[in-house]
Amino acid sequence: MTDNSTRRRELWILGVTPGSGREEILSSYLEAGGYICRLERCENLEAGKPLGIVLDISPFSADGWGVLLQIKNSPITRNIPVLPVFLSEKGKVGGVFPVAGFFTLPIDEQCLQDRLAVYGLTEEAETWDLQSMVVSRSGEEKLSKAVELLGFEVIKGYTGKEALALSSIHPVYMMFCSQMLSDMSAFELQERFRLYPYSSNTPMFVLLKEEMKEGEKLALSREIAHLIRKKQLSCEEFLGYLRRRD
């Protein structure tokens, strides 16, 4: 295997303290899927350029949410795909949250346009009348206007329950959602959307605050913990999320 092909298949595990051993089960799953993986540090990202990042955001992580913000706030690293996972205290894989991507607020309009173009999500807007949903307590006016300029009609929801109700009436092409709403997290909303045929494949982009206090990070991690229903995902179940992202 050449160096270039190695980098194309290499995934980095972040948010796990070196020496804790919590990455071992996750590493075995990734290796079973044919990936080269290694436990790394966020400060090495700019030079390393991995295929993607598997990030622990559980309450047992090494500042998983802080690492996510550091990645997405930097123009050099923000385009690296991140797959958030929940690892137990002993490293068991409890959950996977395969959102389409993350954007930090206030929105960078050029970054938004570039990333949606890379994903191929702006092409259809030139031909069809498509709707995009923005779910946020504030309405995110700047983001909404930027999405409208790309050719989409914007539908706004201010809570998770309202977003679910609106989507049953107006199926949307893609969605932008604040990480934490008044009634649920973006990850919980995504799980609920996947239960319905009209929204199960809707790409969701999560909106992050530019900065988070320690209490906010802990609250988000605890909120995610409430979504974990199984003690551990099997290797096959876990790899199913990666295959859908290929």
PDB file of C-alpha atoms in Angstrom:
ATOM      1  CA  MET A   1       0.000   0.000   0.000  1.00  0.00           C
ATOM      2  CA  THR A   2       1.382   3.404  -0.947  1.00  0.00           C
ATOM      3  CA  ASP A   3       1.587   6.341   1.411  1.00  0.00           C
ATOM      4  CA  ASN A   4      -1.181   8.173  -0.480  1.00  0.00           C
ATOM      5  CA  SER A   5      -3.572   5.226  -0.396  1.00  0.00           C
ATOM      6  CA  THR A   6      -2.804   4.750   3.295  1.00  0.00           C
ATOM      7  CA  ARG A   7      -3.806   8.340   4.041  1.00  0.00           C
ATOM      8  CA  ARG A   8      -7.021   7.940   2.038  1.00  0.00           C
ATOM      9  CA  ARG A   9      -8.117   5.040   4.267  1.00  0.00           C
ATOM     10  CA  GLU A  10      -6.757   6.358   7.575  1.00  0.00           C
ATOM     11  CA  LEU A  11      -9.195   7.401  10.277  1.00  0.00           C
ATOM     12  CA  TRP A  12      -8.149   9.183  13.438  1.00  0.00           C
ATOM     13  CA  ILE A  13      -9.761   8.595  16.809  1.00  0.00           C
ATOM     14  CA  LEU A  14     -10.012  11.770  18.882  1.00  0.00           C
ATOM     15  CA  GLY A  15     -11.548  12.611  22.242  1.00  0.00           C
ATOM     16  CA  VAL A  16      -9.978   9.591  23.987  1.00  0.00           C
ATOM     17  CA  THR A  17      -7.205  10.030  26.555  1.00  0.00           C
ATOM     18  CA  PRO A  18      -3.993   8.242  25.461  1.00  0.00           C
ATOM     19  CA  GLY A  19      -3.160   5.314  27.725  1.00  0.00           C
ATOM     20  CA  SER A  20      -6.746   4.774  28.871  1.00  0.00           C
ATOM     21  CA  GLY A  21      -7.360   1.897  26.462  1.00  0.00           C
ATOM     22  CA  ARG A  22     -10.866   3.169  25.691  1.00  0.00           C
ATOM     23  CA  GLU A  23     -10.125   3.196  21.957  1.00  0.00           C
ATOM     24  CA  GLU A  24      -9.388  -0.546  21.678  1.00  0.00           C
ATOM     25  CA  ILE A  25     -12.888  -1.813  20.802  1.00  0.00           C
ATOM     26  CA  LEU A  26     -13.484   1.057  18.383  1.00  0.00           C
ATOM     27  CA  SER A  27     -10.101   0.430  16.737  1.00  0.00           C
ATOM     28  CA  SER A  28     -10.908  -3.269  16.294  1.00  0.00           C
ATOM     29  CA  TYR A  29     -14.200  -2.370  14.593  1.00  0.00           C
ATOM     30  CA  LEU A  30     -12.502   0.059  12.207  1.00  0.00           C
ATOM     31  CA  GLU A  31      -9.753  -2.404  11.368  1.00  0.00           C
ATOM     32  CA  ALA A  32     -12.375  -5.077  10.657  1.00  0.00           C
ATOM     33  CA  GLY A  33     -13.856  -2.659   8.121  1.00  0.00           C
ATOM     34  CA  GLY A  34     -10.528  -2.320   6.325  1.00  0.00           C
ATOM     35  CA  TYR A  35      -9.561   1.052   7.783  1.00  0.00           C
ATOM     36  CA  ILE A  36      -6.204   2.057   9.175  1.00  0.00           C
ATOM     37  CA  CYS A  37      -6.843   3.911  12.415  1.00  0.00           C
ATOM     38  CA  ARG A  38      -4.889   5.461  15.206  1.00  0.00           C
ATOM     39  CA  LEU A  39      -5.462   7.408  18.379  1.00  0.00           C
ATOM     40  CA  GLU A  40      -4.330  10.969  17.754  1.00  0.00           C
ATOM     41  CA  ARG A  41      -4.308  14.515  19.089  1.00  0.00           C
ATOM     42  CA  CYS A  42      -6.211  17.452  17.645  1.00  0.00           C
ATOM     43  CA  GLU A  43      -3.084  19.584  17.328  1.00  0.00           C
ATOM     44  CA  ASN A  44      -1.671  17.147  14.735  1.00  0.00           C
ATOM     45  CA  LEU A  45      -4.639  17.474  12.365  1.00  0.00           C
ATOM     46  CA  GLU A  46      -3.344  20.264  10.162  1.00  0.00           C
ATOM     47  CA  ALA A  47      -0.330  18.206   9.108  1.00  0.00           C
ATOM     48  CA  GLY A  48      -1.955  14.764   9.210  1.00  0.00           C
ATOM     49  CA  LYS A  49      -5.005  15.202   6.947  1.00  0.00           C
ATOM     50  CA  PRO A  50      -6.789  11.908   7.703  1.00  0.00           C
ATOM     51  CA  LEU A  51      -9.713  10.578   5.681  1.00  0.00           C
ATOM     52  CA  GLY A  52     -11.949  11.378   8.618  1.00  0.00           C
ATOM     53  CA  ILE A  53     -12.272  11.582  12.387  1.00  0.00           C
ATOM     54  CA  VAL A  54     -14.165   9.336  14.777  1.00  0.00           C
ATOM     55  CA  LEU A  55     -14.811  11.508  17.833  1.00  0.00           C
ATOM     56  CA  ASP A  56     -15.942  10.464  21.295  1.00  0.00           C
ATOM     57  CA  ILE A  57     -18.441  12.994  22.660  1.00  0.00           C
ATOM     58  CA  SER A  58     -19.595  10.999  25.681  1.00  0.00           C
ATOM     59  CA  PRO A  59     -19.312  12.281  29.270  1.00  0.00           C
ATOM     60  CA  PHE A  60     -16.168  10.113  29.525  1.00  0.00           C
ATOM     61  CA  SER A  61     -14.420  11.801  26.576  1.00  0.00           C
ATOM     62  CA  ALA A  62     -11.349  14.009  26.731  1.00  0.00           C
ATOM     63  CA  ASP A  63     -13.247  17.241  25.961  1.00  0.00           C
ATOM     64  CA  GLY A  64     -14.960  15.804  22.873  1.00  0.00           C
ATOM     65  CA  TRP A  65     -17.118  18.871  22.279  1.00  0.00           C
ATOM     66  CA  GLY A  66     -14.132  21.169  22.690  1.00  0.00           C
ATOM     67  CA  VAL A  67     -12.220  19.110  20.130  1.00  0.00           C
ATOM     68  CA  LEU A  68     -15.165  19.320  17.719  1.00  0.00           C
ATOM     69  CA  LEU A  69     -15.262  23.108  18.049  1.00  0.00           C
ATOM     70  CA  GLN A  70     -11.510  23.347  17.518  1.00  0.00           C
ATOM     71  CA  ILE A  71     -11.804  21.298  14.324  1.00  0.00           C
ATOM     72  CA  LYS A  72     -14.772  23.195  12.918  1.00  0.00           C
ATOM     73  CA  ASN A  73     -13.537  26.677  13.876  1.00  0.00           C
ATOM     74  CA  SER A  74     -10.344  26.276  11.841  1.00  0.00           C
ATOM     75  CA  PRO A  75     -10.486  26.896   8.060  1.00  0.00           C
ATOM     76  CA  ILE A  76      -7.680  24.346   7.677  1.00  0.00           C
ATOM     77  CA  THR A  77      -9.465  21.434   9.378  1.00  0.00           C
ATOM     78  CA  ARG A  78     -13.192  22.236   9.243  1.00  0.00           C
ATOM     79  CA  ASN A  79     -13.794  20.242   6.058  1.00  0.00           C
ATOM     80  CA  ILE A  80     -12.510  16.966   7.534  1.00  0.00           C
ATOM     81  CA  PRO A  81     -15.554  14.696   8.095  1.00  0.00           C
ATOM     82  CA  VAL A  82     -16.322  13.939  11.740  1.00  0.00           C
ATOM     83  CA  LEU A  83     -18.355  10.957  12.938  1.00  0.00           C
ATOM     84  CA  PRO A  84     -19.472  11.504  16.562  1.00  0.00           C
ATOM     85  CA  VAL A  85     -19.714   8.364  18.695  1.00  0.00           C
ATOM     86  CA  PHE A  86     -20.589   7.531  22.282  1.00  0.00           C
ATOM     87  CA  LEU A  87     -18.014   5.389  24.064  1.00  0.00           C
ATOM     88  CA  SER A  88     -18.737   4.019  27.511  1.00  0.00           C
ATOM     89  CA  GLU A  89     -16.327   4.445  30.405  1.00  0.00           C
ATOM     90  CA  LYS A  90     -14.713   1.150  29.355  1.00  0.00           C
ATOM     91  CA  GLY A  91     -14.743   1.979  25.647  1.00  0.00           C
ATOM     92  CA  LYS A  92     -17.823   0.063  24.489  1.00  0.00           C
ATOM     93  CA  VAL A  93     -19.432   1.620  21.396  1.00  0.00           C
ATOM     94  CA  GLY A  94     -22.859   2.701  22.601  1.00  0.00           C
ATOM     95  CA  GLY A  95     -24.042   4.969  19.795  1.00  0.00           C
ATOM     96  CA  VAL A  96     -23.188   6.611  16.486  1.00  0.00           C
ATOM     97  CA  PHE A  97     -24.560   9.939  15.209  1.00  0.00           C
ATOM     98  CA  PRO A  98     -23.999  10.194  11.428  1.00  0.00           C
ATOM     99  CA  VAL A  99     -25.052  13.777  10.702  1.00  0.00           C
ATOM    100  CA  ALA A 100     -24.199  15.237   7.291  1.00  0.00           C
ATOM    101  CA  GLY A 101     -21.834  17.796   8.790  1.00  0.00           C
ATOM    102  CA  PHE A 102     -21.283  20.678  11.207  1.00  0.00           C
ATOM    103  CA  PHE A 103     -21.197  24.454  10.787  1.00  0.00           C
ATOM    104  CA  THR A 104     -20.204  26.961  13.452  1.00  0.00           C
ATOM    105  CA  LEU A 105     -22.165  30.148  14.077  1.00  0.00           C
ATOM    106  CA  PRO A 106     -22.183  32.885  12.959  1.00  0.00           C
ATOM    107  CA  ILE A 107     -22.365  31.177   9.582  1.00  0.00           C
ATOM    108  CA  ASP A 108     -19.591  31.656   7.027  1.00  0.00           C
ATOM    109  CA  GLU A 109     -21.637  32.023   3.840  1.00  0.00           C
ATOM    110  CA  GLN A 110     -18.814  31.083   1.470  1.00  0.00           C
ATOM    111  CA  CYS A 111     -17.992  27.999   3.522  1.00  0.00           C
ATOM    112  CA  LEU A 112     -21.667  27.020   3.498  1.00  0.00           C
ATOM    113  CA  GLN A 113     -21.917  27.398  -0.269  1.00  0.00           C
ATOM    114  CA  ASP A 114     -18.681  25.489  -0.885  1.00  0.00           C
ATOM    115  CA  ARG A 115     -19.551  22.558   1.385  1.00  0.00           C
ATOM    116  CA  LEU A 116     -23.066  22.117   0.027  1.00  0.00           C
ATOM    117  CA  ALA A 117     -21.653  22.189  -3.505  1.00  0.00           C
ATOM    118  CA  VAL A 118     -19.112  19.489  -2.601  1.00  0.00           C
ATOM    119  CA  TYR A 119     -21.954  17.337  -1.261  1.00  0.00           C
ATOM    120  CA  GLY A 120     -23.892  17.909  -4.487  1.00  0.00           C
ATOM    121  CA  LEU A 121     -26.824  19.450  -2.627  1.00  0.00           C
ATOM    122  CA  THR A 122     -27.093  22.676  -4.642  1.00  0.00           C
ATOM    123  CA  GLU A 123     -27.406  21.199  -8.126  1.00  0.00           C
ATOM    124  CA  GLU A 124     -31.069  20.190  -7.847  1.00  0.00           C
ATOM    125  CA  ALA A 125     -32.081  23.629  -6.579  1.00  0.00           C
ATOM    126  CA  GLU A 126     -31.478  25.037 -10.065  1.00  0.00           C
ATOM    127  CA  THR A 127     -34.081  22.679 -11.547  1.00  0.00           C
ATOM    128  CA  TRP A 128     -36.648  21.975  -8.847  1.00  0.00           C
ATOM    129  CA  ASP A 129     -38.501  23.943  -6.173  1.00  0.00           C
ATOM    130  CA  LEU A 130     -36.924  22.514  -3.050  1.00  0.00           C
ATOM    131  CA  GLN A 131     -37.404  23.283   0.627  1.00  0.00           C
ATOM    132  CA  SER A 132     -34.773  23.441   3.334  1.00  0.00           C
ATOM    133  CA  MET A 133     -35.622  23.545   7.028  1.00  0.00           C
ATOM    134  CA  VAL A 134     -33.834  25.631   9.659  1.00  0.00           C
ATOM    135  CA  VAL A 135     -34.558  24.475  13.212  1.00  0.00           C
ATOM    136  CA  SER A 136     -33.385  26.917  15.856  1.00  0.00           C
ATOM    137  CA  ARG A 137     -34.759  28.869  18.790  1.00  0.00           C
ATOM    138  CA  SER A 138     -33.594  32.126  17.131  1.00  0.00           C
ATOM    139  CA  GLY A 139     -34.535  31.381  13.512  1.00  0.00           C
ATOM    140  CA  GLU A 140     -30.938  32.038  12.316  1.00  0.00           C
ATOM    141  CA  GLU A 141     -31.810  34.824   9.882  1.00  0.00           C
ATOM    142  CA  LYS A 142     -28.330  35.073   8.330  1.00  0.00           C
ATOM    143  CA  LEU A 143     -28.216  31.343   7.626  1.00  0.00           C
ATOM    144  CA  SER A 144     -31.762  31.368   6.249  1.00  0.00           C
ATOM    145  CA  LYS A 145     -30.960  34.164   3.813  1.00  0.00           C
ATOM    146  CA  ALA A 146     -27.787  32.385   2.680  1.00  0.00           C
ATOM    147  CA  VAL A 147     -29.755  29.192   2.005  1.00  0.00           C
ATOM    148  CA  GLU A 148     -32.405  31.149   0.090  1.00  0.00           C
ATOM    149  CA  LEU A 149     -29.702  32.660  -2.113  1.00  0.00           C
ATOM    150  CA  LEU A 150     -28.755  29.111  -3.096  1.00  0.00           C
ATOM    151  CA  GLY A 151     -32.254  28.627  -4.513  1.00  0.00           C
ATOM    152  CA  PHE A 152     -34.095  26.954  -1.625  1.00  0.00           C
ATOM    153  CA  GLU A 153     -37.332  27.916   0.054  1.00  0.00           C
ATOM    154  CA  VAL A 154     -36.685  28.008   3.803  1.00  0.00           C
ATOM    155  CA  ILE A 155     -39.120  26.544   6.308  1.00  0.00           C
ATOM    156  CA  LYS A 156     -38.454  27.422   9.960  1.00  0.00           C
ATOM    157  CA  GLY A 157     -39.072  25.345  13.044  1.00  0.00           C
ATOM    158  CA  TYR A 158     -38.309  26.588  16.542  1.00  0.00           C
ATOM    159  CA  THR A 159     -38.515  23.296  18.455  1.00  0.00           C
ATOM    160  CA  GLY A 160     -37.867  19.671  17.619  1.00  0.00           C
ATOM    161  CA  LYS A 161     -41.560  18.776  17.871  1.00  0.00           C
ATOM    162  CA  GLU A 162     -42.478  21.625  15.522  1.00  0.00           C
ATOM    163  CA  ALA A 163     -39.848  20.452  13.031  1.00  0.00           C
ATOM    164  CA  LEU A 164     -41.307  16.933  13.070  1.00  0.00           C
ATOM    165  CA  ALA A 165     -44.813  18.277  12.501  1.00  0.00           C
ATOM    166  CA  LEU A 166     -43.738  20.598   9.679  1.00  0.00           C
ATOM    167  CA  SER A 167     -41.762  17.905   7.898  1.00  0.00           C
ATOM    168  CA  SER A 168     -44.822  15.658   7.770  1.00  0.00           C
ATOM    169  CA  ILE A 169     -46.601  18.413   5.815  1.00  0.00           C
ATOM    170  CA  HIS A 170     -43.618  19.757   3.855  1.00  0.00           C
ATOM    171  CA  PRO A 171     -40.943  17.096   3.213  1.00  0.00           C
ATOM    172  CA  VAL A 172     -37.617  18.933   3.023  1.00  0.00           C
ATOM    173  CA  TYR A 173     -34.512  18.358   0.921  1.00  0.00           C
ATOM    174  CA  MET A 174     -32.061  19.117   3.744  1.00  0.00           C
ATOM    175  CA  MET A 175     -32.059  20.491   7.258  1.00  0.00           C
ATOM    176  CA  PHE A 176     -29.991  22.731   9.511  1.00  0.00           C
ATOM    177  CA  CYS A 177     -30.499  22.299  13.253  1.00  0.00           C
ATOM    178  CA  SER A 178     -29.039  23.893  16.369  1.00  0.00           C
ATOM    179  CA  GLN A 179     -27.170  21.346  18.460  1.00  0.00           C
ATOM    180  CA  MET A 180     -29.493  21.987  21.404  1.00  0.00           C
ATOM    181  CA  LEU A 181     -33.140  22.980  21.104  1.00  0.00           C
ATOM    182  CA  SER A 182     -35.526  23.739  23.954  1.00  0.00           C
ATOM    183  CA  ASP A 183     -37.042  20.238  23.841  1.00  0.00           C
ATOM    184  CA  MET A 184     -34.336  17.935  22.412  1.00  0.00           C
ATOM    185  CA  SER A 185     -30.880  17.757  20.884  1.00  0.00           C
ATOM    186  CA  ALA A 186     -30.168  17.694  17.152  1.00  0.00           C
ATOM    187  CA  PHE A 187     -29.074  14.062  17.489  1.00  0.00           C
ATOM    188  CA  GLU A 188     -32.403  13.079  19.064  1.00  0.00           C
ATOM    189  CA  LEU A 189     -34.280  14.926  16.322  1.00  0.00           C
ATOM    190  CA  GLN A 190     -32.259  13.062  13.703  1.00  0.00           C
ATOM    191  CA  GLU A 191     -33.133   9.726  15.299  1.00  0.00           C
ATOM    192  CA  ARG A 192     -36.825  10.620  15.241  1.00  0.00           C
ATOM    193  CA  PHE A 193     -36.647  11.688  11.594  1.00  0.00           C
ATOM    194  CA  ARG A 194     -35.189   8.317  10.677  1.00  0.00           C
ATOM    195  CA  LEU A 195     -38.377   6.606  11.865  1.00  0.00           C
ATOM    196  CA  TYR A 196     -40.434   8.064   9.004  1.00  0.00           C
ATOM    197  CA  PRO A 197     -40.084   7.219   5.280  1.00  0.00           C
ATOM    198  CA  TYR A 198     -40.474  10.852   4.192  1.00  0.00           C
ATOM    199  CA  SER A 199     -37.559  12.051   6.331  1.00  0.00           C
ATOM    200  CA  SER A 200     -35.330   9.026   6.983  1.00  0.00           C
ATOM    201  CA  ASN A 201     -32.700  10.096   4.437  1.00  0.00           C
ATOM    202  CA  THR A 202     -32.869  13.864   4.928  1.00  0.00           C
ATOM    203  CA  PRO A 203     -29.310  15.266   5.339  1.00  0.00           C
ATOM    204  CA  MET A 204     -28.976  17.141   8.638  1.00  0.00           C
ATOM    205  CA  PHE A 205     -26.296  19.746   9.291  1.00  0.00           C
ATOM    206  CA  VAL A 206     -25.745  20.617  12.939  1.00  0.00           C
ATOM    207  CA  LEU A 207     -25.162  24.234  13.968  1.00  0.00           C
ATOM    208  CA  LEU A 208     -22.583  24.755  16.722  1.00  0.00           C
ATOM    209  CA  LYS A 209     -21.978  27.760  18.918  1.00  0.00           C
ATOM    210  CA  GLU A 210     -18.550  29.254  18.312  1.00  0.00           C
ATOM    211  CA  GLU A 211     -17.697  28.715  21.977  1.00  0.00           C
ATOM    212  CA  MET A 212     -19.123  26.494  24.713  1.00  0.00           C
ATOM    213  CA  LYS A 213     -18.799  26.745  28.465  1.00  0.00           C
ATOM    214  CA  GLU A 214     -17.792  23.625  30.384  1.00  0.00           C
ATOM    215  CA  GLY A 215     -21.306  23.301  31.786  1.00  0.00           C
ATOM    216  CA  GLU A 216     -22.785  23.388  28.277  1.00  0.00           C
ATOM    217  CA  LYS A 217     -20.416  20.654  27.088  1.00  0.00           C
ATOM    218  CA  LEU A 218     -21.331  18.442  30.031  1.00  0.00           C
ATOM    219  CA  ALA A 219     -25.053  19.032  29.490  1.00  0.00           C
ATOM    220  CA  LEU A 220     -24.743  18.055  25.821  1.00  0.00           C
ATOM    221  CA  SER A 221     -22.855  14.875  26.680  1.00  0.00           C
ATOM    222  CA  ARG A 222     -25.476  13.907  29.252  1.00  0.00           C
ATOM    223  CA  GLU A 223     -28.240  14.599  26.739  1.00  0.00           C
ATOM    224  CA  ILE A 224     -26.529  12.252  24.285  1.00  0.00           C
ATOM    225  CA  ALA A 225     -26.252   9.595  27.001  1.00  0.00           C
ATOM    226  CA  HIS A 226     -30.050   9.503  27.214  1.00  0.00           C
ATOM    227  CA  LEU A 227     -30.197   8.295  23.594  1.00  0.00           C
ATOM    228  CA  ILE A 228     -28.083   5.204  24.247  1.00  0.00           C
ATOM    229  CA  ARG A 229     -30.414   2.210  24.392  1.00  0.00           C
ATOM    230  CA  LYS A 230     -27.970  -0.680  23.920  1.00  0.00           C
ATOM    231  CA  LYS A 231     -24.965  -1.561  26.021  1.00  0.00           C
ATOM    232  CA  GLN A 232     -22.797  -2.004  22.939  1.00  0.00           C
ATOM    233  CA  LEU A 233     -23.166  -1.905  19.160  1.00  0.00           C
ATOM    234  CA  SER A 234     -21.798  -4.910  17.300  1.00  0.00           C
ATOM    235  CA  CYS A 235     -19.006  -4.479  14.783  1.00  0.00           C
ATOM    236  CA  GLU A 236     -21.455  -5.027  11.924  1.00  0.00           C
ATOM    237  CA  GLU A 237     -23.884  -2.441  13.298  1.00  0.00           C
ATOM    238  CA  PHE A 238     -21.127   0.109  13.708  1.00  0.00           C
ATOM    239  CA  LEU A 239     -19.639  -0.425  10.237  1.00  0.00           C
ATOM    240  CA  GLY A 240     -23.092   0.060   8.732  1.00  0.00           C
ATOM    241  CA  TYR A 241     -22.842   3.743   9.631  1.00  0.00           C
ATOM    242  CA  LEU A 242     -19.483   4.092   7.897  1.00  0.00           C
ATOM    243  CA  ARG A 243     -20.698   2.348   4.754  1.00  0.00           C
ATOM    244  CA  ARG A 244     -23.578   4.786   4.493  1.00  0.00           C
ATOM    245  CA  ARG A 245     -21.074   7.639   4.628  1.00  0.00           C
ATOM    246  CA  ASP A 246     -18.759   6.271   1.875  1.00  0.00           C
TER     247      ASP A 246
END
